[in-house]
CSV table of C-alpha atoms and ligand atoms in Angstrom, one decimal:
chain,number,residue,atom,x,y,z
D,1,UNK,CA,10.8,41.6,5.1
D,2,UNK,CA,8.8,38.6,5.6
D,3,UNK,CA,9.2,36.2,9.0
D,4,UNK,CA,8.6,33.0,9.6
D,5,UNK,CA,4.9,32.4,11.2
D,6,UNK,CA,3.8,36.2,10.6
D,7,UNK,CA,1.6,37.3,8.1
D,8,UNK,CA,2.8,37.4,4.4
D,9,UNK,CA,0.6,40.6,3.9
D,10,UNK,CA,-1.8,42.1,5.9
D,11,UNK,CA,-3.3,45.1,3.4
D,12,UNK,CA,-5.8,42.2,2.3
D,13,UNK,CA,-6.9,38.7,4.1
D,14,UNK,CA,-5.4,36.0,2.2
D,15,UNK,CA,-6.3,32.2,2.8
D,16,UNK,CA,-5.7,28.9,1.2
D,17,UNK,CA,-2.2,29.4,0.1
D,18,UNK,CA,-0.9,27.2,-2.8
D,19,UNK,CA,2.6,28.1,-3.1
D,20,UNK,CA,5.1,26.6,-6.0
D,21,UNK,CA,8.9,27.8,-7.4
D,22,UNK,CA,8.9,29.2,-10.5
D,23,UNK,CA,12.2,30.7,-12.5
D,24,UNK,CA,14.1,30.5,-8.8
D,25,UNK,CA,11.0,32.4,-6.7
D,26,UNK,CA,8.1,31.5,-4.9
D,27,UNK,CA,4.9,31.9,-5.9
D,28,UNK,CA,1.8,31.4,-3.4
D,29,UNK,CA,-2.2,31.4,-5.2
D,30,UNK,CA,-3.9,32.6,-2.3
D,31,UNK,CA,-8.2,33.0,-2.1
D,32,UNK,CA,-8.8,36.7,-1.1
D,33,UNK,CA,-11.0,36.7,1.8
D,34,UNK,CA,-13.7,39.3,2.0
D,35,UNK,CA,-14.2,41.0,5.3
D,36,UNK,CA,-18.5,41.0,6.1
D,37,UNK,CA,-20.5,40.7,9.2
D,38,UNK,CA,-22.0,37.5,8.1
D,39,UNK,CA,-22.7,34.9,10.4
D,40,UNK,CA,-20.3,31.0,10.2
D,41,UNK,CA,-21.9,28.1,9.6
D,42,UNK,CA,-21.2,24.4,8.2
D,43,UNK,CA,-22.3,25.4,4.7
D,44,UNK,CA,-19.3,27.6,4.8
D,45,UNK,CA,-21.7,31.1,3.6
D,46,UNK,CA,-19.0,33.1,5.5
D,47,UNK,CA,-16.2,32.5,2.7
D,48,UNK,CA,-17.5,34.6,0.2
D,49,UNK,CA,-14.5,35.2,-2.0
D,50,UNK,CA,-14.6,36.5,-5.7
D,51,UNK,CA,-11.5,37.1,-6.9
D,52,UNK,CA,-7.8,35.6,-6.3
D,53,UNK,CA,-4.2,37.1,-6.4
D,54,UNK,CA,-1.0,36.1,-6.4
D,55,UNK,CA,2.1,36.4,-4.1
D,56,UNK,CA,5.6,36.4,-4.6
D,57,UNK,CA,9.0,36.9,-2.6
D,58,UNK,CA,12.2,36.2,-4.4
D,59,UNK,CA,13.5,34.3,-1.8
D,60,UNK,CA,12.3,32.9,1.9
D,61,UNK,CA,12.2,35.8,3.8
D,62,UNK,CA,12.2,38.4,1.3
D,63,UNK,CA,9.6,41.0,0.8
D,64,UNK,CA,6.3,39.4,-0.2
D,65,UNK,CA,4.7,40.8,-3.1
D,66,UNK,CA,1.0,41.1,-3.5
D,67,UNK,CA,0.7,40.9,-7.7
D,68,UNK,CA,-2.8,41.8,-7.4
D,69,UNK,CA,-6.3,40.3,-8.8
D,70,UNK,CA,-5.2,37.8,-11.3
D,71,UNK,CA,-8.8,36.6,-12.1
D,72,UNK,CA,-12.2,38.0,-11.6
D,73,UNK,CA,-15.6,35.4,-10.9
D,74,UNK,CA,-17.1,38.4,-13.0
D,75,UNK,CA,-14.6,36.8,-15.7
D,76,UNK,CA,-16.1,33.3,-15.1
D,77,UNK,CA,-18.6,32.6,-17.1
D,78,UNK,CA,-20.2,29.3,-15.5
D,79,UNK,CA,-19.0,30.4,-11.5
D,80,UNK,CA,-22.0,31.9,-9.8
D,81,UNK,CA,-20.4,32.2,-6.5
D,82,UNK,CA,-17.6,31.5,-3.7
D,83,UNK,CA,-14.2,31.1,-5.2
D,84,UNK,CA,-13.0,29.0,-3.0
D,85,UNK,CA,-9.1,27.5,-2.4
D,86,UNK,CA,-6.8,27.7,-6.0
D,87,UNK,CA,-3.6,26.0,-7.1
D,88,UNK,CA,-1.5,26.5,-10.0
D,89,UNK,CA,0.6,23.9,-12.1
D,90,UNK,CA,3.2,24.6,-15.0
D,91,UNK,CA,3.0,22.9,-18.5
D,92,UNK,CA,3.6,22.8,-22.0
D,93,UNK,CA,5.2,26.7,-21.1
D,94,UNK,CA,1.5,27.8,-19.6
D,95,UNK,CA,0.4,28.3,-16.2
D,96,UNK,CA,-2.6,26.8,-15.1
D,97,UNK,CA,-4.5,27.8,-12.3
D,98,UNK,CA,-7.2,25.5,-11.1
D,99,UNK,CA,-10.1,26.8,-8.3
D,100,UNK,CA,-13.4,26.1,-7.3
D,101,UNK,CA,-16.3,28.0,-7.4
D,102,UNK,CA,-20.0,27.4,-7.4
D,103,UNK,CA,-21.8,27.2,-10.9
D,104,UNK,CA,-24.9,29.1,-11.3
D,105,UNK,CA,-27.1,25.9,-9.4
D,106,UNK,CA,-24.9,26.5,-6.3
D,107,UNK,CA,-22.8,23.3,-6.8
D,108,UNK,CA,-18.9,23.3,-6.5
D,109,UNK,CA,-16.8,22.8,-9.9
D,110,UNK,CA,-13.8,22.8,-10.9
D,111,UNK,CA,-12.1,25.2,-13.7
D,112,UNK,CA,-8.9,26.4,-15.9
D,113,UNK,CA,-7.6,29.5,-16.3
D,114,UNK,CA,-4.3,30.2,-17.8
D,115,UNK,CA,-1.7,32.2,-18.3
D,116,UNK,CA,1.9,33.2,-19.9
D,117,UNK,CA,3.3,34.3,-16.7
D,118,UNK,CA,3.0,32.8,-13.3
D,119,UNK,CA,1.6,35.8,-11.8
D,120,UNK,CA,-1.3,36.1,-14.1
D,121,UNK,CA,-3.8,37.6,-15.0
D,122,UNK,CA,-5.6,34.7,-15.8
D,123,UNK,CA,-8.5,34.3,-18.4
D,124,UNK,CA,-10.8,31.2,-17.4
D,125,UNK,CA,-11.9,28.7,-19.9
D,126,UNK,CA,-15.5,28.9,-20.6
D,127,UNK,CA,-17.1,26.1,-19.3
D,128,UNK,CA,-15.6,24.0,-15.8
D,129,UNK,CA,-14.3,20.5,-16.1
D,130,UNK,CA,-16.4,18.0,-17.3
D,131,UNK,CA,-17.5,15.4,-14.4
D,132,UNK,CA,-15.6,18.0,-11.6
D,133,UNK,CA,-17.2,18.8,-8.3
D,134,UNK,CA,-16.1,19.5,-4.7
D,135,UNK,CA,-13.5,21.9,-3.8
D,136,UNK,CA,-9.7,22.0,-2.9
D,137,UNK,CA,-8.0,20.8,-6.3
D,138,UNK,CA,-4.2,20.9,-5.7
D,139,UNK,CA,-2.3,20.0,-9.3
D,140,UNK,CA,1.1,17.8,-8.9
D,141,UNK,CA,2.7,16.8,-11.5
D,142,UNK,CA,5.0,14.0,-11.0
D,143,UNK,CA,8.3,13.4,-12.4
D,144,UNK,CA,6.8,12.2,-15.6
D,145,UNK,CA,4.6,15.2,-16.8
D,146,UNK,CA,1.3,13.5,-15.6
D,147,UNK,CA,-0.5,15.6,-13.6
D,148,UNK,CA,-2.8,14.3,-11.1
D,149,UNK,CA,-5.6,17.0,-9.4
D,150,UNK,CA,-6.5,15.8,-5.6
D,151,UNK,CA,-9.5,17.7,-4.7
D,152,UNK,CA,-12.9,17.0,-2.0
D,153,UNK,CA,-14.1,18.8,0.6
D,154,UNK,CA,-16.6,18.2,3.2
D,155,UNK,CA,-19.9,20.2,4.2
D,156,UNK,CA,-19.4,23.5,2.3
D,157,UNK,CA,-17.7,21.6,0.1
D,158,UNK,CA,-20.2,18.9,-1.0
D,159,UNK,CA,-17.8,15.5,-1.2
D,160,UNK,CA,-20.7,13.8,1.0
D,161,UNK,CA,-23.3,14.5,-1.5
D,162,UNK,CA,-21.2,12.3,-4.4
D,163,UNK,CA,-20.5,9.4,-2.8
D,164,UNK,CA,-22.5,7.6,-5.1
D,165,UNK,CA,-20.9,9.0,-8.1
D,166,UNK,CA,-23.6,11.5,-8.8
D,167,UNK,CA,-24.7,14.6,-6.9
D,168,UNK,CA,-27.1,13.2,-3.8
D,169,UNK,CA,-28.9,16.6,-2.7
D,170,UNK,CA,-29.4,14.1,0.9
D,171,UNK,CA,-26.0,13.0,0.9
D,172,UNK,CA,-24.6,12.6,4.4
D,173,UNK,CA,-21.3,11.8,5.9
D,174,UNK,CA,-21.3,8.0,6.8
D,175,UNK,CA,-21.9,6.6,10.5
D,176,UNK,CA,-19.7,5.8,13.3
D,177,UNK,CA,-18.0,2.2,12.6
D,178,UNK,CA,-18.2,3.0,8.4
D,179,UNK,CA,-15.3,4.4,6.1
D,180,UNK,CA,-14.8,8.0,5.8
D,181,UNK,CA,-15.4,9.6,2.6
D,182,UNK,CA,-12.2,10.1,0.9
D,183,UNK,CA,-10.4,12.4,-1.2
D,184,UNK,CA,-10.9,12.3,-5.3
D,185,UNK,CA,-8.1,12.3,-7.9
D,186,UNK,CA,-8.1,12.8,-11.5
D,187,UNK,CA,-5.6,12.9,-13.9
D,188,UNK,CA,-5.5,15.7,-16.2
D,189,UNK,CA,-5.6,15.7,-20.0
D,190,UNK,CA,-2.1,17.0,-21.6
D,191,UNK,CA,-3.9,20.3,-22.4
D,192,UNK,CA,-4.6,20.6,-19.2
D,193,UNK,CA,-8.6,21.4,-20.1
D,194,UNK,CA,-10.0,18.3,-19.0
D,195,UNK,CA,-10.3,15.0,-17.1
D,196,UNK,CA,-8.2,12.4,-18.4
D,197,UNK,CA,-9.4,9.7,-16.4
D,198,UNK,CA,-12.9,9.1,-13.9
D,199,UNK,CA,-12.3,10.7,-10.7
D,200,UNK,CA,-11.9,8.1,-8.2
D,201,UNK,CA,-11.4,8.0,-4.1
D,202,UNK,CA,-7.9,8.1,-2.6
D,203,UNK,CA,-7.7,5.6,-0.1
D,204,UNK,CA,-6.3,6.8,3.4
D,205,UNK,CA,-5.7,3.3,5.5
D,206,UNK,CA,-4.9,2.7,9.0
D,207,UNK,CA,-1.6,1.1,10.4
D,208,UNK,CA,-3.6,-2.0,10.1
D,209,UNK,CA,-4.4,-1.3,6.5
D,210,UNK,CA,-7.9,-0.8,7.0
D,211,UNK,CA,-9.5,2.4,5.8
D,212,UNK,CA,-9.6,4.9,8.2
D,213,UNK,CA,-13.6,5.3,9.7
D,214,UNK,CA,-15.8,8.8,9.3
D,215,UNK,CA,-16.3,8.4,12.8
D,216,UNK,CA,-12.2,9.3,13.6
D,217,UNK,CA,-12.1,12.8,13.3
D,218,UNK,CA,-8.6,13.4,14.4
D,219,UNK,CA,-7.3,11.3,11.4
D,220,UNK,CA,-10.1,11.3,8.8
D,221,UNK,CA,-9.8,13.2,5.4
D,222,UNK,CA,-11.9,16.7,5.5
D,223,UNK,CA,-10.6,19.2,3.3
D,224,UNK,CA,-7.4,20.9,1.6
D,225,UNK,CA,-5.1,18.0,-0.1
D,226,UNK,CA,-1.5,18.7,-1.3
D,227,UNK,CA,0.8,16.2,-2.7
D,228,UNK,CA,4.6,16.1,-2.2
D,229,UNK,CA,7.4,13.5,-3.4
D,230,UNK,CA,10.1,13.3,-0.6
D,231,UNK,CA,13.0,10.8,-1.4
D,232,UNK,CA,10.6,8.9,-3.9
D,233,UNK,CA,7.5,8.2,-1.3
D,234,UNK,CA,4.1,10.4,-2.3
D,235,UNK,CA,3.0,12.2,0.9
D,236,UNK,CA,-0.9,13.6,1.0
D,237,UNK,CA,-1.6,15.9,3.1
D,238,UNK,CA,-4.9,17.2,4.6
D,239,UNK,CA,-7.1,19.2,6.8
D,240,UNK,CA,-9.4,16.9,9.7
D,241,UNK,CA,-11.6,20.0,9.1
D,242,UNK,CA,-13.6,19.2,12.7
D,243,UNK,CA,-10.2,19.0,14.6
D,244,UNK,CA,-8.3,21.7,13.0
D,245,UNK,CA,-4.8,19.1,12.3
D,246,UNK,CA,-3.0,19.4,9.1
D,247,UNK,CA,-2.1,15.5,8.7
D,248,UNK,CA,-0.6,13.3,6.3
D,249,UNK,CA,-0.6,9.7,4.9
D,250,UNK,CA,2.2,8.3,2.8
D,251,UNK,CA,2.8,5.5,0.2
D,252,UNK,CA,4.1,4.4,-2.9
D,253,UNK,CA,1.9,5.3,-6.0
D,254,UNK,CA,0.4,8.9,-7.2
D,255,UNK,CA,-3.4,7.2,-6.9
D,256,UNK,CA,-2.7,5.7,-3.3
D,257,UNK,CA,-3.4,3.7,-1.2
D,258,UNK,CA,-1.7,5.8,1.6
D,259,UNK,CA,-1.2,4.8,5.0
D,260,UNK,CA,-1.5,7.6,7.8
D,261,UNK,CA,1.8,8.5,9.6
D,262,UNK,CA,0.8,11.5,11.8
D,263,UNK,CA,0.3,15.4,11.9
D,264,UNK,CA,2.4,18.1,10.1
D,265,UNK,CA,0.7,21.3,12.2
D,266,UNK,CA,-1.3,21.3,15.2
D,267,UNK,CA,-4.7,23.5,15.1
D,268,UNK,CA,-4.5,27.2,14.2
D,269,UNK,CA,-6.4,30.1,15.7
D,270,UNK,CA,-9.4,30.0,13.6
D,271,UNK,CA,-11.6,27.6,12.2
D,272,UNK,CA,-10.2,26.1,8.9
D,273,UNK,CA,-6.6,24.6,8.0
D,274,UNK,CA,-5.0,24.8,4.9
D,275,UNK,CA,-1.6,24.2,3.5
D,276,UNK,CA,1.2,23.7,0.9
D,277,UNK,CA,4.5,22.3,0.9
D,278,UNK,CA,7.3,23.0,-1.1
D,279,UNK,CA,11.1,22.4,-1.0
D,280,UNK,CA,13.3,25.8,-2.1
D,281,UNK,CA,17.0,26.2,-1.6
D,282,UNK,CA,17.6,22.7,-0.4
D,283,UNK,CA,15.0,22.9,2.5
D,284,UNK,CA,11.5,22.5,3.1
D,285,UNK,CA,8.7,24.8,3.8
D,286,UNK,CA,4.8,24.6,5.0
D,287,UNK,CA,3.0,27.2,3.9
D,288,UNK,CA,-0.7,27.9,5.8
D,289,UNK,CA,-3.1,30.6,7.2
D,290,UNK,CA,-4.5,31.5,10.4
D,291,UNK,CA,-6.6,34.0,11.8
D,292,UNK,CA,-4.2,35.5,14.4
D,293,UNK,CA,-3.9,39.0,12.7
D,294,UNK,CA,-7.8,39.9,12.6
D,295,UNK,CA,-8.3,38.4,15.8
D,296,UNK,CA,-9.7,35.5,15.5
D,297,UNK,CA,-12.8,36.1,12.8
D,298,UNK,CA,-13.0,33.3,10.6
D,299,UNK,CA,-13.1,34.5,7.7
D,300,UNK,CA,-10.5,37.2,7.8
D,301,UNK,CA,-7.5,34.9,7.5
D,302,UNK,CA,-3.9,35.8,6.4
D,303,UNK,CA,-0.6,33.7,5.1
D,304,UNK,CA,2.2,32.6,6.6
D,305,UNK,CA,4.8,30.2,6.5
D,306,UNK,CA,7.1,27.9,8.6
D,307,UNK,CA,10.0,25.7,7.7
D,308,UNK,CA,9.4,22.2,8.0
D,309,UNK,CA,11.6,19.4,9.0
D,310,UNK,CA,11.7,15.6,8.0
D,311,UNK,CA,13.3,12.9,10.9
D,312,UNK,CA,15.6,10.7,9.5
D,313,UNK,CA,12.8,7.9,8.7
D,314,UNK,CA,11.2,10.4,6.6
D,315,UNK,CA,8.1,11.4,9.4
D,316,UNK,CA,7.7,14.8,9.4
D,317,UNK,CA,8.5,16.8,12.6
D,318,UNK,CA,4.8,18.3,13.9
D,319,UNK,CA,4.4,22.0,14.0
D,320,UNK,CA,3.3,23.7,16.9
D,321,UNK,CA,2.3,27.1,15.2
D,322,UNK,CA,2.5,29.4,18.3
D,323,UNK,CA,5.7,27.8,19.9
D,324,UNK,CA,8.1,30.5,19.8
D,325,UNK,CA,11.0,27.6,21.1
D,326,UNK,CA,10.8,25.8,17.8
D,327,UNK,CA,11.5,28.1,15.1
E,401,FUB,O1,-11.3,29.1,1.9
E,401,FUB,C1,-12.6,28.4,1.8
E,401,FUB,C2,-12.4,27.0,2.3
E,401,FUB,O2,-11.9,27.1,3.6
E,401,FUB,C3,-11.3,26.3,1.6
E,401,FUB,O3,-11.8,25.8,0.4
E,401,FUB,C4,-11.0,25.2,2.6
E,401,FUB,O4,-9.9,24.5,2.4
E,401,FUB,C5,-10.9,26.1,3.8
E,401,FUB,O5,-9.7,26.7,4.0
């Protein structure tokens, strides 16, 4: 049986999890970590996944499923390397998984697979989105079929290099006293194949209503968005990469601007922080990784999850992921 806050499965390290319902269970599009002795560093070298599966439980608690490799990077004709953090959407009766990888020049896309069924296996379109780059896409579709993909991620993950639209091999993250570099959206095309619309930055403001500046690391976007719609406000969510918080902003449109209201998790054991959050049976659950079961090696993460409460003015109650008192 699964537990709150231990790991979903530990016969493989799983990272990055994207979980969603479908048909009544829940479905979590994991990365698949790769145990090496490589050494960590900002470029991110030590995440050196190639393949993804997919886990299920039929209900919170339940047994948790590993459905196996559901896509290969030896499948992927344009990914040269690192298949980094996936997520999955449902339309027009197909299942659409959406990941990163690095094309055969060592720069981050974006690309489609699909599938029938929402555990795969998946067969990857043959060339990555037009215009993508970065890492991180997570797929929401909002209560009108749009579906908008927030996706960026720092270091590793490039964003810094296309802050002037094109790739910048120089790029750097801005100074103290100028805006951080936000988060990109898109909106999808109705086949799902494409980019709809330019990507363009998701503004993250202070309570002032001033953009939120690269130099304040315990608030600043890093890495890892997911979307949510909780009694009709949009709430993004992210990882400050450098100070490990899972935070969120909220506001009133799909494309932003949000304002930041506070921190959904506190830091993990392990480098990196990355969530989803979905709402089954009537209450709400954070999905994440840590590094607890392998001891602490970055790179060797596993899945877990935690209920997540709302306060009656819609803030969400912060996580202490190790205090046994609160769950
Ligand atoms: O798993 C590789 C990278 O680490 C992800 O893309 C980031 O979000 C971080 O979890």
């Amino acid at each position: 049986m699964s537990k709150e806050r231990e790991s979903l499965v530990t016969h493989i390290y799983t990272a990055d999890p994207s979980a969603h319902v479908y048909d009544g269970k829940i479905y979590i599009y994991s990365s698949h970590d790769l145990p090496h002795d490589g050494e960590d560093n900002d470029n991110g070298d030590e995440y050196q996944m190639r393949d993804y599966h997919v886990l299920s439980m039929d209900s919170i608690g339940a047994e948790c499923i590993d459905h196996g490799e559901v896509l290969n990077i030896k499948d992927v004709s344009w990914a040269g390397d690192q298949m980094w953090a996936p997520d999955a959407v449902h339309k027009n009766g197909r299942y659409y998984l959406v990941f990163p990888a690095r094309d055969k020049e060592g720069n981050f896309r974006l690309g489609i697979a699909s599938s029938d069924h929402p555990a795969g296996p998946f067969t990857a379109e043959k060339n990555y989105i037009a215009g993508s780059f970065s890492i991180d896409p997570a797929a929401f579709m909002d209560d009108d079929g749009k579906v908008y993909v927030y996706f960026g991620g720092l270091w590793g993950g490039q964003l810094e290099k296309y802050q002037s639209g094109a790739f910048d091999p120089e790029g750097k993250e801005p100074g103290a006293g100028e805006t951080a570099v936000m988060p990109r959206c898109a909106v999808m095309s109705e086949d799902m194949l494409s980019f709809a619309t330019e990507p363009t930055s998701v503004e993250i403001l202070d309570e002032n209503g001033r953009p939120l500046l690269a130099s304040d690391e315990e608030r600043r976007y890093f890495e890892g968005p997911w979307m949510h719609k909780y009694k009709g406000k949009y709430y993004l969510s992210y990882s400050t990469g450098t100070t490990h918080y899972i935070a969120y902003a909220t506001g009133e449109n799909p494309m932003g601007p949000f304002t930041y209201q506070g921190r959904i998790m506190e830091p993990v054991i392990g480098w990196t922080t990355h969530h989803s959050i979905i709402e089954f049976e009537g209450k709400w659950y954070l999905f994440y990784h840590d590094c607890e079961f392998s001891g602490g090696i970055n790179h060797r993460r596993t899945v877990k999850f935690t209920e997540l409460h709302y306060n009656e003015d819609g803030t969400i109650e912060t996580i202490h992921p190790y205090d046994k008192t609160t769950y």
